[in-house]
Amino acid sequence: SGTFVLPAQLASPYNAPPSIGAGWPRIKAMHKFPINRAIACQSLIWLASVVLTAAALGVLAGYSVALGGLISLFPGIWFMMRYFRLSGARAMEQVVRNAFVGEAVKLVQIVAGFTLVFTLVEPLSPLAVVGGFLVVQVAGMVITSRLASRKPV
């Protein structure tokens, strides 16, 4: 007979012969996370929140929101640079390690940021600081999830 047929349990897109590969699902391409785009979007949201708050509530609230946003923005940028610099199956162990170390360092940076701001800056609007932090933090999470779910170009 001369034809080779794979048993059903062995048939997969990974071991399919090239002659029958046309009907098999394609493996999705890996793409690098757009770090620069995420940082730019989050920075623009920070800037817009500072300008809008200063215009609506005054300079004190504006620079308080700015400080709170920076407490979130700088550690977030540091984490993204550390976490997304490696990718692929071979680097998986290092990626997981970077995630844990990066998150721990990010939390320490956030605590240090709040400590420095609340001890060194006067006058200050504590509610505006926390509000600025939350706006930038939530924006970062939304932006990251949206960019991560995009299809590769």
mmCIF file of C-alpha atoms in Angstrom:
data_model
loop_
_atom_site.group_PDB
_atom_site.id
_atom_site.type_symbol
_atom_site.label_atom_id
_atom_site.label_comp_id
_atom_site.label_asym_id
_atom_site.label_seq_id
_atom_site.Cartn_x
_atom_site.Cartn_y
_atom_site.Cartn_z
ATOM 1 C CA SER A 1 0.000 0.000 0.000
ATOM 2 C CA GLY A 2 2.846 2.467 0.794
ATOM 3 C CA THR A 3 0.863 5.179 2.596
ATOM 4 C CA PHE A 4 1.496 6.016 6.216
ATOM 5 C CA VAL A 5 -1.434 7.094 8.369
ATOM 6 C CA LEU A 6 -0.996 8.436 11.891
ATOM 7 C CA PRO A 7 -3.224 6.945 14.584
ATOM 8 C CA ALA A 8 -5.751 9.471 15.929
ATOM 9 C CA GLN A 9 -4.031 9.773 19.319
ATOM 10 C CA LEU A 10 -0.713 10.721 17.670
ATOM 11 C CA ALA A 11 -2.197 13.264 15.273
ATOM 12 C CA SER A 12 -1.373 16.785 16.396
ATOM 13 C CA PRO A 13 -0.183 19.994 14.766
ATOM 14 C CA TYR A 14 3.296 19.311 16.150
ATOM 15 C CA ASN A 15 3.907 15.911 14.567
ATOM 16 C CA ALA A 16 1.856 16.237 11.385
ATOM 17 C CA PRO A 17 3.685 15.425 8.165
ATOM 18 C CA PRO A 18 4.149 18.462 5.892
ATOM 19 C CA SER A 19 1.902 16.952 3.226
ATOM 20 C CA ILE A 20 -1.145 17.118 5.486
ATOM 21 C CA GLY A 21 -0.175 20.232 7.479
ATOM 22 C CA ALA A 22 -2.494 22.548 5.544
ATOM 23 C CA GLY A 23 -5.547 21.536 7.563
ATOM 24 C CA TRP A 24 -3.854 21.741 10.948
ATOM 25 C CA PRO A 25 -4.224 24.763 13.259
ATOM 26 C CA ARG A 26 -1.306 27.155 13.215
ATOM 27 C CA ILE A 27 0.818 27.767 16.281
ATOM 28 C CA LYS A 28 0.368 31.341 17.447
ATOM 29 C CA ALA A 29 3.379 33.589 17.046
ATOM 30 C CA MET A 30 5.024 34.931 20.182
ATOM 31 C CA HIS A 31 5.266 38.682 20.312
ATOM 32 C CA LYS A 32 7.135 41.016 22.578
ATOM 33 C CA PHE A 33 5.081 43.111 24.936
ATOM 34 C CA PRO A 34 5.075 46.781 23.806
ATOM 35 C CA ILE A 35 6.735 48.227 26.931
ATOM 36 C CA ASN A 36 7.292 51.674 25.430
ATOM 37 C CA ARG A 37 3.635 51.993 24.433
ATOM 38 C CA ALA A 38 2.468 50.946 27.897
ATOM 39 C CA ILE A 39 4.803 53.446 29.590
ATOM 40 C CA ALA A 40 3.746 56.241 27.227
ATOM 41 C CA CYS A 41 0.010 55.586 27.777
ATOM 42 C CA GLN A 42 0.370 55.405 31.535
ATOM 43 C CA SER A 43 2.481 58.588 31.573
ATOM 44 C CA LEU A 44 -0.094 60.443 29.497
ATOM 45 C CA ILE A 45 -2.859 59.404 31.875
ATOM 46 C CA TRP A 46 -0.716 60.593 34.804
ATOM 47 C CA LEU A 47 -0.110 63.950 33.094
ATOM 48 C CA ALA A 48 -3.793 64.383 32.211
ATOM 49 C CA SER A 49 -4.861 63.612 35.779
ATOM 50 C CA VAL A 50 -2.371 66.154 37.144
ATOM 51 C CA VAL A 51 -3.446 68.910 34.739
ATOM 52 C CA LEU A 52 -7.178 68.277 35.224
ATOM 53 C CA THR A 53 -6.860 68.141 39.012
ATOM 54 C CA ALA A 54 -4.754 71.319 39.155
ATOM 55 C CA ALA A 55 -7.224 73.134 36.917
ATOM 56 C CA ALA A 56 -10.271 71.963 38.865
ATOM 57 C CA LEU A 57 -9.035 71.904 42.471
ATOM 58 C CA GLY A 58 -5.907 74.050 42.580
ATOM 59 C CA VAL A 59 -2.142 73.719 42.674
ATOM 60 C CA LEU A 60 -1.977 71.898 46.034
ATOM 61 C CA ALA A 61 -4.257 69.102 44.812
ATOM 62 C CA GLY A 62 -2.438 69.069 41.453
ATOM 63 C CA TYR A 63 1.033 68.467 42.837
ATOM 64 C CA SER A 64 -0.366 66.021 45.407
ATOM 65 C CA VAL A 65 -1.908 64.004 42.574
ATOM 66 C CA ALA A 66 1.392 64.295 40.685
ATOM 67 C CA LEU A 67 3.349 62.866 43.622
ATOM 68 C CA GLY A 68 0.858 60.050 44.160
ATOM 69 C CA GLY A 69 0.955 59.185 40.475
ATOM 70 C CA LEU A 70 4.752 59.135 40.460
ATOM 71 C CA ILE A 71 4.716 56.764 43.450
ATOM 72 C CA SER A 72 2.883 54.328 41.179
ATOM 73 C CA LEU A 73 4.478 55.227 37.848
ATOM 74 C CA PHE A 74 8.199 54.811 38.627
ATOM 75 C CA PRO A 75 7.963 51.401 40.344
ATOM 76 C CA GLY A 76 5.584 50.247 37.597
ATOM 77 C CA ILE A 77 8.059 51.222 34.889
ATOM 78 C CA TRP A 78 10.874 49.508 36.764
ATOM 79 C CA PHE A 79 8.782 46.336 37.063
ATOM 80 C CA MET A 80 7.820 46.308 33.368
ATOM 81 C CA MET A 81 11.437 46.773 32.294
ATOM 82 C CA ARG A 82 12.541 43.908 34.527
ATOM 83 C CA TYR A 83 9.670 41.506 33.834
ATOM 84 C CA PHE A 84 9.243 41.895 30.077
ATOM 85 C CA ARG A 85 12.907 41.934 29.057
ATOM 86 C CA LEU A 86 12.983 38.115 28.779
ATOM 87 C CA SER A 87 10.518 35.879 26.959
ATOM 88 C CA GLY A 88 10.249 32.398 25.538
ATOM 89 C CA ALA A 89 10.161 28.861 26.863
ATOM 90 C CA ARG A 90 13.898 28.684 27.554
ATOM 91 C CA ALA A 91 13.753 31.734 29.788
ATOM 92 C CA MET A 92 10.581 30.702 31.653
ATOM 93 C CA GLU A 93 12.322 30.033 34.971
ATOM 94 C CA GLN A 94 14.072 33.414 34.809
ATOM 95 C CA VAL A 95 10.803 35.144 33.835
ATOM 96 C CA VAL A 96 9.041 33.708 36.887
ATOM 97 C CA ARG A 97 11.955 34.690 39.131
ATOM 98 C CA ASN A 98 11.918 38.214 37.657
ATOM 99 C CA ALA A 99 8.193 38.469 38.346
ATOM 100 C CA PHE A 100 8.560 37.603 42.032
ATOM 101 C CA VAL A 101 11.669 39.722 42.619
ATOM 102 C CA GLY A 102 10.250 42.575 40.559
ATOM 103 C CA GLU A 103 6.959 42.620 42.452
ATOM 104 C CA ALA A 104 8.730 42.543 45.818
ATOM 105 C CA VAL A 105 11.035 45.420 44.858
ATOM 106 C CA LYS A 106 8.077 47.334 43.402
ATOM 107 C CA LEU A 107 6.179 47.056 46.697
ATOM 108 C CA VAL A 108 9.232 48.269 48.638
ATOM 109 C CA GLN A 109 9.557 51.230 46.249
ATOM 110 C CA ILE A 110 5.867 52.101 46.704
ATOM 111 C CA VAL A 111 6.114 51.988 50.515
ATOM 112 C CA ALA A 112 9.286 54.100 50.391
ATOM 113 C CA GLY A 113 7.587 56.571 48.034
ATOM 114 C CA PHE A 114 4.587 57.059 50.317
ATOM 115 C CA THR A 115 6.872 57.338 53.349
ATOM 116 C CA LEU A 116 9.038 59.991 51.715
ATOM 117 C CA VAL A 117 6.108 62.007 50.388
ATOM 118 C CA PHE A 118 4.142 62.002 53.647
ATOM 119 C CA THR A 119 7.189 62.857 55.790
ATOM 120 C CA LEU A 120 8.985 65.382 53.575
ATOM 121 C CA VAL A 121 6.328 67.286 51.605
ATOM 122 C CA GLU A 122 4.250 70.038 53.196
ATOM 123 C CA PRO A 123 1.618 71.249 52.513
ATOM 124 C CA LEU A 124 0.063 68.133 51.061
ATOM 125 C CA SER A 125 -3.395 66.772 50.315
ATOM 126 C CA PRO A 126 -3.272 63.116 51.447
ATOM 127 C CA LEU A 127 -6.512 62.236 49.674
ATOM 128 C CA ALA A 128 -5.147 63.639 46.398
ATOM 129 C CA VAL A 129 -1.895 61.672 46.820
ATOM 130 C CA VAL A 130 -3.812 58.421 47.273
ATOM 131 C CA GLY A 131 -6.171 59.362 44.433
ATOM 132 C CA GLY A 132 -3.277 60.048 42.065
ATOM 133 C CA PHE A 133 -1.680 56.751 43.038
ATOM 134 C CA LEU A 134 -4.909 54.827 42.405
ATOM 135 C CA VAL A 135 -5.580 56.490 39.033
ATOM 136 C CA VAL A 136 -2.119 55.619 37.703
ATOM 137 C CA GLN A 137 -2.147 52.131 39.264
ATOM 138 C CA VAL A 138 -5.530 51.188 37.760
ATOM 139 C CA ALA A 139 -4.576 52.765 34.415
ATOM 140 C CA GLY A 140 -1.409 50.643 34.380
ATOM 141 C CA MET A 141 -3.358 47.455 35.009
ATOM 142 C CA VAL A 142 -5.933 48.226 32.309
ATOM 143 C CA ILE A 143 -3.297 49.272 29.753
ATOM 144 C CA THR A 144 -1.137 46.220 30.453
ATOM 145 C CA SER A 145 -4.045 43.798 30.123
ATOM 146 C CA ARG A 146 -5.259 45.399 26.901
ATOM 147 C CA LEU A 147 -1.832 45.447 25.285
ATOM 148 C CA ALA A 148 -1.050 41.897 26.412
ATOM 149 C CA SER A 149 -4.271 40.570 24.867
ATOM 150 C CA ARG A 150 -3.593 42.120 21.443
ATOM 151 C CA LYS A 151 -2.799 39.836 18.566
ATOM 152 C CA PRO A 152 0.765 39.926 17.206
ATOM 153 C CA VAL A 153 1.287 42.186 14.228
#
